[in-house]
CSV table of C-alpha atoms and ligand atoms in Angstrom, one decimal:
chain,number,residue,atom,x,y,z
A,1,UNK,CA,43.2,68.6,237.4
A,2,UNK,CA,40.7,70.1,239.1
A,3,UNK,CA,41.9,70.6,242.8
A,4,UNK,CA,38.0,68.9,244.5
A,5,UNK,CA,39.7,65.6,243.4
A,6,UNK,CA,39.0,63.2,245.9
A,7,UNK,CA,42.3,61.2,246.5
A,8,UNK,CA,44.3,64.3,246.2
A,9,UNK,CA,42.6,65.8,248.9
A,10,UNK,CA,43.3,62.8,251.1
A,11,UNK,CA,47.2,63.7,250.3
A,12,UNK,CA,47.0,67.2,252.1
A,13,UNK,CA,47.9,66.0,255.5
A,14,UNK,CA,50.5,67.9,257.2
A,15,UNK,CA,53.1,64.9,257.5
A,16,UNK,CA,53.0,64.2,253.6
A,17,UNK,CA,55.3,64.8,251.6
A,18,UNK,CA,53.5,64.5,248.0
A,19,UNK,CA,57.0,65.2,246.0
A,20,UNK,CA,60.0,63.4,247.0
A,21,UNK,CA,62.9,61.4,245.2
A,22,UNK,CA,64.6,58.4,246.3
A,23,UNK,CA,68.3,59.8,247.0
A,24,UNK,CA,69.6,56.9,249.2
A,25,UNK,CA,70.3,53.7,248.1
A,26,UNK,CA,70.1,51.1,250.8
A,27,UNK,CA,73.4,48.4,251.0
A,28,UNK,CA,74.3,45.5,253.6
A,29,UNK,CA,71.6,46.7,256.0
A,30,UNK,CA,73.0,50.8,255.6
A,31,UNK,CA,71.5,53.8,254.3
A,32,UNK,CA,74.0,55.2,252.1
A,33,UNK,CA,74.9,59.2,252.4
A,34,UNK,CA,72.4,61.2,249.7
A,35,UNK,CA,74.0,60.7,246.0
A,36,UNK,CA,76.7,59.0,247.1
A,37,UNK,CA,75.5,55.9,244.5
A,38,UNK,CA,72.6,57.1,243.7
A,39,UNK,CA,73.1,59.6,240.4
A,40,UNK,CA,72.0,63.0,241.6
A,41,UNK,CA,69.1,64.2,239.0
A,42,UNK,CA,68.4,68.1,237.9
A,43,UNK,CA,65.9,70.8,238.7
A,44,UNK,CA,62.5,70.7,236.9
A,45,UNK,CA,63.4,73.8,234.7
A,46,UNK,CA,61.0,76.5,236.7
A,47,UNK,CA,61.9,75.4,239.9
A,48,UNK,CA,65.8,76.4,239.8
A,49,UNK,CA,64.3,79.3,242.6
A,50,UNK,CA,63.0,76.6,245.2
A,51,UNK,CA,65.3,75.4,248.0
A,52,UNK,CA,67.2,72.6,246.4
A,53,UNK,CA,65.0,69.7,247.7
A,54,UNK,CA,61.9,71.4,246.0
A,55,UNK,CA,63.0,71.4,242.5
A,56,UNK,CA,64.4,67.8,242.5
A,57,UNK,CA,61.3,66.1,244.2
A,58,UNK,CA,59.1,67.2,241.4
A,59,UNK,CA,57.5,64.4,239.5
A,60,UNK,CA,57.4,63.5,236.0
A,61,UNK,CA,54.8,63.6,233.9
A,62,UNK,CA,56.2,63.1,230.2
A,63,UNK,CA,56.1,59.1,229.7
A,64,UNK,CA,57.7,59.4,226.5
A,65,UNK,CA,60.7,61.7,227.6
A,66,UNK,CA,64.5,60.6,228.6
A,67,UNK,CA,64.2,61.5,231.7
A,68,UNK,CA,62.5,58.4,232.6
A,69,UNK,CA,65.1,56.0,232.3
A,70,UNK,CA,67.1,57.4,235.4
A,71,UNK,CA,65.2,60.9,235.9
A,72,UNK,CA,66.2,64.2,234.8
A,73,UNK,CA,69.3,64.9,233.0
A,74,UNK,CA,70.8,61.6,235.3
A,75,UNK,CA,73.8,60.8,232.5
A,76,UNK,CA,75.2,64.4,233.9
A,77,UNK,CA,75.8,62.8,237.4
A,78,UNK,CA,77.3,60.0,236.4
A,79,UNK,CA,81.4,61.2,236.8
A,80,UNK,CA,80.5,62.0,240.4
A,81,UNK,CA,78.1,59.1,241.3
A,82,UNK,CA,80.4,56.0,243.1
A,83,UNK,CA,79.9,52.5,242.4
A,84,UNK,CA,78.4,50.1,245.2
A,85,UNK,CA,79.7,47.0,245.2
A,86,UNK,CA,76.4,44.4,246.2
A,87,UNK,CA,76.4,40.4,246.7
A,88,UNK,CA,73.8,39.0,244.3
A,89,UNK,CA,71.2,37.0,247.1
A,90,UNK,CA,71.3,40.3,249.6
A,91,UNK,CA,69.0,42.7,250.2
A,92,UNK,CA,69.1,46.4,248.4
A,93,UNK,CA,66.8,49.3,248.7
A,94,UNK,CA,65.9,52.7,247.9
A,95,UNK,CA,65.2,55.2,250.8
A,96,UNK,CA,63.9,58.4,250.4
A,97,UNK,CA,66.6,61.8,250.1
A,98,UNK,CA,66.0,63.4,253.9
A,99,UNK,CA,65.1,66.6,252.9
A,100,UNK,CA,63.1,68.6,255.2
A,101,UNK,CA,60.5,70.7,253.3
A,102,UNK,CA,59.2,72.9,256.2
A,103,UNK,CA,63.1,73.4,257.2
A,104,UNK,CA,64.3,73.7,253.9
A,105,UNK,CA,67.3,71.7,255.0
A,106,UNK,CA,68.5,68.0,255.2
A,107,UNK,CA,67.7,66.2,258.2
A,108,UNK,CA,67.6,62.9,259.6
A,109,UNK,CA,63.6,62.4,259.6
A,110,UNK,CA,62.7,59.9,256.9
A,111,UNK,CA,60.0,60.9,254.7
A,112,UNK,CA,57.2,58.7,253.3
A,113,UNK,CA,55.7,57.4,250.1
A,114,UNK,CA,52.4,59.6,250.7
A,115,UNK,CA,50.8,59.2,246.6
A,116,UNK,CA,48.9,55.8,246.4
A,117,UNK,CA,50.7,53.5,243.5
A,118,UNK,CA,52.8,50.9,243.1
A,119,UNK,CA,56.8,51.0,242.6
A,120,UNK,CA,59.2,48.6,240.5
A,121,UNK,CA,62.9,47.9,240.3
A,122,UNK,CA,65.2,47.1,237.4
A,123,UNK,CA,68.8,46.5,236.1
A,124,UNK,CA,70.1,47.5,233.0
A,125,UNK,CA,74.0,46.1,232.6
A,126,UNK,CA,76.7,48.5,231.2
A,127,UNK,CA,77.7,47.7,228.3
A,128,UNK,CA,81.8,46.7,228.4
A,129,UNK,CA,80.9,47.1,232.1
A,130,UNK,CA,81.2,50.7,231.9
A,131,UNK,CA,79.0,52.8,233.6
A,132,UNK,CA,80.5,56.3,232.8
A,133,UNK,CA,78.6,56.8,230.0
A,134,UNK,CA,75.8,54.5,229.8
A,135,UNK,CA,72.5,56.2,231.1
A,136,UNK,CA,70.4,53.6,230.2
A,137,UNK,CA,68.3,55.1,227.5
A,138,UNK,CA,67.7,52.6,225.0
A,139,UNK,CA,69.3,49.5,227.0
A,140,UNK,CA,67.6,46.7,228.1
A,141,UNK,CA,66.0,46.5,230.9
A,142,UNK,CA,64.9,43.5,233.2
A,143,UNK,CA,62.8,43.7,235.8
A,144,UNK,CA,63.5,42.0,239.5
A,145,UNK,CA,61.5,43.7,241.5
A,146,UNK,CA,57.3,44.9,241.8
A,147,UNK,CA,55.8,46.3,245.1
A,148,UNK,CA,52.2,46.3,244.2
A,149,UNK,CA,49.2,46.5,246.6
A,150,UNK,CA,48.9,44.9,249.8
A,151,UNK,CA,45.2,43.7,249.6
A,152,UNK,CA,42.0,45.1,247.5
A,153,UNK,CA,42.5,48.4,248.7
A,154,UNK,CA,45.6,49.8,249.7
A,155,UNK,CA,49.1,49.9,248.4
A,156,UNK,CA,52.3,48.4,250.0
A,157,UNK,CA,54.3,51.4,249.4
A,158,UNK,CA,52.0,53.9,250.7
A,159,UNK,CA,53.6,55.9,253.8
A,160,UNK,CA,56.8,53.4,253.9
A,161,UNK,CA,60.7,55.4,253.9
A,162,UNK,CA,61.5,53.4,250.4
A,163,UNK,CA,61.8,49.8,249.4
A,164,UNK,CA,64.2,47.1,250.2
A,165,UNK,CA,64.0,43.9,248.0
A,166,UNK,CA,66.8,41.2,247.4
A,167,UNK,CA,69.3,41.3,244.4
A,168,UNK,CA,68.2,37.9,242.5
A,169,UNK,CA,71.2,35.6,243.5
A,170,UNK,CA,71.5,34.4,239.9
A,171,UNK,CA,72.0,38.1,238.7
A,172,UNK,CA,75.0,37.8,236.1
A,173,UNK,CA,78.1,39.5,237.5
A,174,UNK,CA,79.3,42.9,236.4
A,175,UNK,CA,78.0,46.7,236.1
A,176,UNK,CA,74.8,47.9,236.1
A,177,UNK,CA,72.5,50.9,236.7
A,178,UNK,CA,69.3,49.7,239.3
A,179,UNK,CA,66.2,51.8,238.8
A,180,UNK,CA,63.9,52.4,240.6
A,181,UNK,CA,60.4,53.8,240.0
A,182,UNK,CA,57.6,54.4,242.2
A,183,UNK,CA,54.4,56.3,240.3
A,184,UNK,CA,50.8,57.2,241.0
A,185,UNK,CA,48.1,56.0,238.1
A,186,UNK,CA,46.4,57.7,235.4
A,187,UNK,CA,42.6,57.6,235.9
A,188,UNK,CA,39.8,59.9,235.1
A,189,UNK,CA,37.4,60.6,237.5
A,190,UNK,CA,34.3,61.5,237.2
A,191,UNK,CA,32.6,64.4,239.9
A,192,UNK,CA,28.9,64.4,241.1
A,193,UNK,CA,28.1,66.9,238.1
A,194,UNK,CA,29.1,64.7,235.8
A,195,UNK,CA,31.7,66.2,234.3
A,196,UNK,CA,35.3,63.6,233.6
A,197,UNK,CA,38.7,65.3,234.5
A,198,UNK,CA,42.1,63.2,233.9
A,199,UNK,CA,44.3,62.8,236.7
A,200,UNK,CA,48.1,61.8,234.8
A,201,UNK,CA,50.8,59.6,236.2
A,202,UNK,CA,53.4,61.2,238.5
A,203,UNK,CA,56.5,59.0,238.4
A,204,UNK,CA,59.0,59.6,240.6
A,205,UNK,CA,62.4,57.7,239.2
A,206,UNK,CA,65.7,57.7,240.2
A,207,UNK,CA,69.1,54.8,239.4
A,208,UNK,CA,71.9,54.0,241.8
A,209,UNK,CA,75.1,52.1,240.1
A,210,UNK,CA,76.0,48.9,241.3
A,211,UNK,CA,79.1,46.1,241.0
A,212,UNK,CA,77.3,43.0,241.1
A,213,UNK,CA,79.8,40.4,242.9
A,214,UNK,CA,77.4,36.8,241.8
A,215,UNK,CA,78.8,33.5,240.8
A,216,UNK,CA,75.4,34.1,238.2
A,217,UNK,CA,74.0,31.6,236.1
A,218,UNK,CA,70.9,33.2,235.7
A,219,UNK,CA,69.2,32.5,232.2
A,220,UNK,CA,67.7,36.1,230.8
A,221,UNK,CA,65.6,36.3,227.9
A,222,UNK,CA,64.6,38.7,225.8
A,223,UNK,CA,61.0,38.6,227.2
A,224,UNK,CA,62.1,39.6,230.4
A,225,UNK,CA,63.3,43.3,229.1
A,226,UNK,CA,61.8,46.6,227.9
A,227,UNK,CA,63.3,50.0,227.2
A,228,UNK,CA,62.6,52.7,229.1
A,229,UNK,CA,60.9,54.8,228.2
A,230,UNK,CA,59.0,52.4,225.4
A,231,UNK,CA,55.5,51.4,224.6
A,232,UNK,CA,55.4,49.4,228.3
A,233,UNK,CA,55.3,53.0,229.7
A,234,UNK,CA,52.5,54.8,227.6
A,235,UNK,CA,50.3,56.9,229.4
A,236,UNK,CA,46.9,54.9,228.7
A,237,UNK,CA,49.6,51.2,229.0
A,238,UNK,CA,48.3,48.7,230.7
A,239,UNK,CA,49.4,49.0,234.6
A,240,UNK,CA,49.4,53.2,234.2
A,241,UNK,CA,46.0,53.9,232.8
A,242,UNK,CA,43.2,52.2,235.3
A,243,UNK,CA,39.7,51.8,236.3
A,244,UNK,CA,38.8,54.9,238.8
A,245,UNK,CA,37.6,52.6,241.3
A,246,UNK,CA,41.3,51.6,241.9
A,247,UNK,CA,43.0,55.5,241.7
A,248,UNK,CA,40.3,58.1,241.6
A,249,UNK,CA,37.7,57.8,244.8
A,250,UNK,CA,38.9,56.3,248.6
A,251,UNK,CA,38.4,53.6,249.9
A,252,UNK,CA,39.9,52.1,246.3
A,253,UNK,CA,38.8,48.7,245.3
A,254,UNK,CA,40.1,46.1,243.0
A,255,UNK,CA,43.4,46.9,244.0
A,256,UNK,CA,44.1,42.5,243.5
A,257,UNK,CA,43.7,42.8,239.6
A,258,UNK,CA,46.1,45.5,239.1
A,259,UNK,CA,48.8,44.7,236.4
A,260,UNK,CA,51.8,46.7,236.6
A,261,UNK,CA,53.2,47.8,233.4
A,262,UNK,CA,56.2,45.7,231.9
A,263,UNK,CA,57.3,42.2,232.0
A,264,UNK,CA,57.0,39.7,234.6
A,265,UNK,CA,59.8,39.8,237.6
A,266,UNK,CA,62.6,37.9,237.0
A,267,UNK,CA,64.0,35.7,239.7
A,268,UNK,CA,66.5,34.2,238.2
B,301,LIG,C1,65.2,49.5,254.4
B,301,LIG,O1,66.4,49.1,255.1
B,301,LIG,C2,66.9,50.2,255.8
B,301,LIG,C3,68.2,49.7,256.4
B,301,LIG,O2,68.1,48.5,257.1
B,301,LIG,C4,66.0,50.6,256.9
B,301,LIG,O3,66.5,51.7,257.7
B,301,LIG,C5,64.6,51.0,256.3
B,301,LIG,O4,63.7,51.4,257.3
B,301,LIG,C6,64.1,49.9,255.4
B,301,LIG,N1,62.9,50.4,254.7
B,301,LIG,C7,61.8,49.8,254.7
B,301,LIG,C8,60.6,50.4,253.9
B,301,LIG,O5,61.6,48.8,255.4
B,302,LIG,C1,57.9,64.7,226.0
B,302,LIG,O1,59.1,64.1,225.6
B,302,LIG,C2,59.2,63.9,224.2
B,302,LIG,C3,60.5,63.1,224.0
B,302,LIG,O2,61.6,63.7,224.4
B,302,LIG,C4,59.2,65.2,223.5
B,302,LIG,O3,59.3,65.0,222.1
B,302,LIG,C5,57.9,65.9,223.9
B,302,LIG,O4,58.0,67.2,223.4
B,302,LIG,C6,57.8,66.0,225.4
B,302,LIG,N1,56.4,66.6,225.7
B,302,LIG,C7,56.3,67.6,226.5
B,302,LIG,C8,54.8,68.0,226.8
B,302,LIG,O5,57.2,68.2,227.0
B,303,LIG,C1,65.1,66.2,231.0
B,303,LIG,O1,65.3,67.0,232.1
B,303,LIG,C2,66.2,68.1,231.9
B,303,LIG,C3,66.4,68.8,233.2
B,303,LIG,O2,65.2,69.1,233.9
B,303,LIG,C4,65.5,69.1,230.9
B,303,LIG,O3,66.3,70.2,230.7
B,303,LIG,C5,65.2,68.3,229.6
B,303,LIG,O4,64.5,69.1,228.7
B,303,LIG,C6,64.5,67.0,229.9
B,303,LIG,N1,64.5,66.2,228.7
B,303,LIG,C7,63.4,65.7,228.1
B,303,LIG,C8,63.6,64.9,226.9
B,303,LIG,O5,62.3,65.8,228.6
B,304,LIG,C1,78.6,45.3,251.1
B,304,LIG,O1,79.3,44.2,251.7
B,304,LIG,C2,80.1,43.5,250.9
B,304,LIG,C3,80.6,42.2,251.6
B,304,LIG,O2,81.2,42.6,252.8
B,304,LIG,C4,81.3,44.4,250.5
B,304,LIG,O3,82.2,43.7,249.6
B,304,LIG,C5,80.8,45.6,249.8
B,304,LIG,O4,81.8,46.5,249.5
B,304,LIG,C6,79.7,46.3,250.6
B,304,LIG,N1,79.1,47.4,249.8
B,304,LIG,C7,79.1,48.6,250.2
B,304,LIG,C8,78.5,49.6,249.3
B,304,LIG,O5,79.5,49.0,251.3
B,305,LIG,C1,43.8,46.7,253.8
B,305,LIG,O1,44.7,46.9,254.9
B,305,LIG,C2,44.5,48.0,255.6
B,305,LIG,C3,45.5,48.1,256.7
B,305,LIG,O2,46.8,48.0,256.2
B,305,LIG,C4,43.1,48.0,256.2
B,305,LIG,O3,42.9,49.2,256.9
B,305,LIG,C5,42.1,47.9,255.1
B,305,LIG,O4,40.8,47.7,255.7
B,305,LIG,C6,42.4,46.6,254.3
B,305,LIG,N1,41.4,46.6,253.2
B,305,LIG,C7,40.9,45.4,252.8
B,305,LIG,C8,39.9,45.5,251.6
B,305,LIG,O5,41.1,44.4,253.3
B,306,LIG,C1,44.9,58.1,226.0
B,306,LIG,O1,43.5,58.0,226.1
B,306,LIG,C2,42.9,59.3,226.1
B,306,LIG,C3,41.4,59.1,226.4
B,306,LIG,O2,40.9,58.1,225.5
B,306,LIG,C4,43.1,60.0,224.8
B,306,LIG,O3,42.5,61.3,224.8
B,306,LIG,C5,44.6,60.1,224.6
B,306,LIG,O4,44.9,60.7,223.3
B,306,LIG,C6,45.3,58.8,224.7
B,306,LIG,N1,46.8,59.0,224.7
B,306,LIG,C7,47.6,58.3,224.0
B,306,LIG,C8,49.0,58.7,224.1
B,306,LIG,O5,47.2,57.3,223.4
């Protein structure tokens, strides 16, 4: 990627963060602590030398990799990860892990979303309603949330803390990890030379594990699921790989036609 891109430049402002991971999950109107149900991820191997934050924020590029159903090596945090016990019908939400890049410590500032793209949420139920070995590779996954753009040109996400949405109220009781994803698009772009460069998806991904309390009754079909990762999440899939006008050159445009990768939200 060559570094004159246009929308990247637009990301260099000093209160943008352009790495981040979504370390909080958000329950009965709280910010939990950092990890405390959300499963902790690992290091992007090369960054075990950064300050802690650093290495954890980086993105992930590799579609087709493991480390996309909960982010890296998220099985591993799953005997120290609690379980949060949320009322199908209430709000939930993913907040952004306080760390303070410039400190290099945690602090109370919220960060913000600052890469242009849209996020998603999903359950995936525990088999036997155990979640100390299920990381969600290969499961199926349903998909109850999409945060897409706010008009033709700019994204909801963009510059918010995270993303609170409400737990469908016909959600079928029981165990589940809830991912969430938030990623920027693949595009190529084309400079005034001429010349095409490829810009790939960052995806920042994380899962938090949740006791859903519902009197359900909620009909899910097998439409309504995907595996992750899977052929929904292929680098030129539809929702991933788009237009330049909509990725590649501000002010975007056609930001209304955008179809996020997956199946339709379900409601319940
Ligand atoms: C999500 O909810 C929490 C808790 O109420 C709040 O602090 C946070 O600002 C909300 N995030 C957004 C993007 O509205
Ligand atoms: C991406 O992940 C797949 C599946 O684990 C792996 O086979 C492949 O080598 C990875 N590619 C890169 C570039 O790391
Ligand atoms: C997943 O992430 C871990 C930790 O960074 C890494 O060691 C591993 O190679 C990754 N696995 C795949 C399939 O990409
Ligand atoms: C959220 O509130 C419900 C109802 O009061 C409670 O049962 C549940 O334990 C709370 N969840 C967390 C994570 O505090
Ligand atoms: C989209 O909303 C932003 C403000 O959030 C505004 O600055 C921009 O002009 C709007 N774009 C369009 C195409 O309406
Ligand atoms: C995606 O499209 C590009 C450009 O056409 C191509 O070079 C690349 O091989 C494709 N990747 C996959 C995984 O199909």
């Amino acid at each position: 990627m060559k570094a004159s891109n246009v929308a990247c430049l637009a990301l260099l402002s000093p209160i943008t963060l352009a790495h981040y991971t979504f370390g909080h999950l958000v329950v009965n109107k709280t910010i939990t602590e950092r990890w405390r149900y959300v499963r902790d991820v690992a290091t992007q191997p090369g960054w075990e030398t950064t300050p802690e934050g650093i290495g954890k924020f980086y993105p992930q590029y590799n579609l087709t990799s493991t480390n996309m159903t909960c982010g890296r090596a998220a099985i591993n945090a799953a005997p120290t990860t609690q379980t949060a016990t949320v009322i199908a019908g209430e709000e939930v939400g993913f907040y952004l892990l306080d760390w303070n890049l410039k400190e290099t410590m945690y602090t109370s500032k919220s960060h913000t979303m600052g890469h242009y793209g849209p996020a998603q949420a999903y359950l995936a139920k525990a088999p036997n309603d155990d979640l100390t070995t299920f990381s969600g590779i290969d499961a199926d996954w349903l998909k109850i949330g999409y945060f897409g753009p706010k008009n033709d040109s700019d994204w909801s996400t963009y510059m918010q803390n995270g993303v609170n949405f409400t737990l469908p109220a016909k959600t079928p009781p029981g165990k589940y990890l809830l991912r969430f994803e938030h990623f920027t698009l693949n595009y190529w772009y084309q400079f005034d030379d001429g010349t095409w460069d490829n810009s790939p998806s960052e995806f920042f991904v994380n899962c938090a594990q949740i006791n859903v309390v519902s009197p359900g009754g909620g009909i899910i079909e097998s439409k309504d699921m995907i595996k992750i990762p899977g052929p929904a999440y292929g680098p030129n899939a539809t929702g991933i790989l788009v237009p330049e006008e909509m990725a590649g050159r501000l002010p975007f445009k056609g930001l209304l036609n955008y179809k996020p990768p997956g199946p339709v939200v379900w409601t319940g």
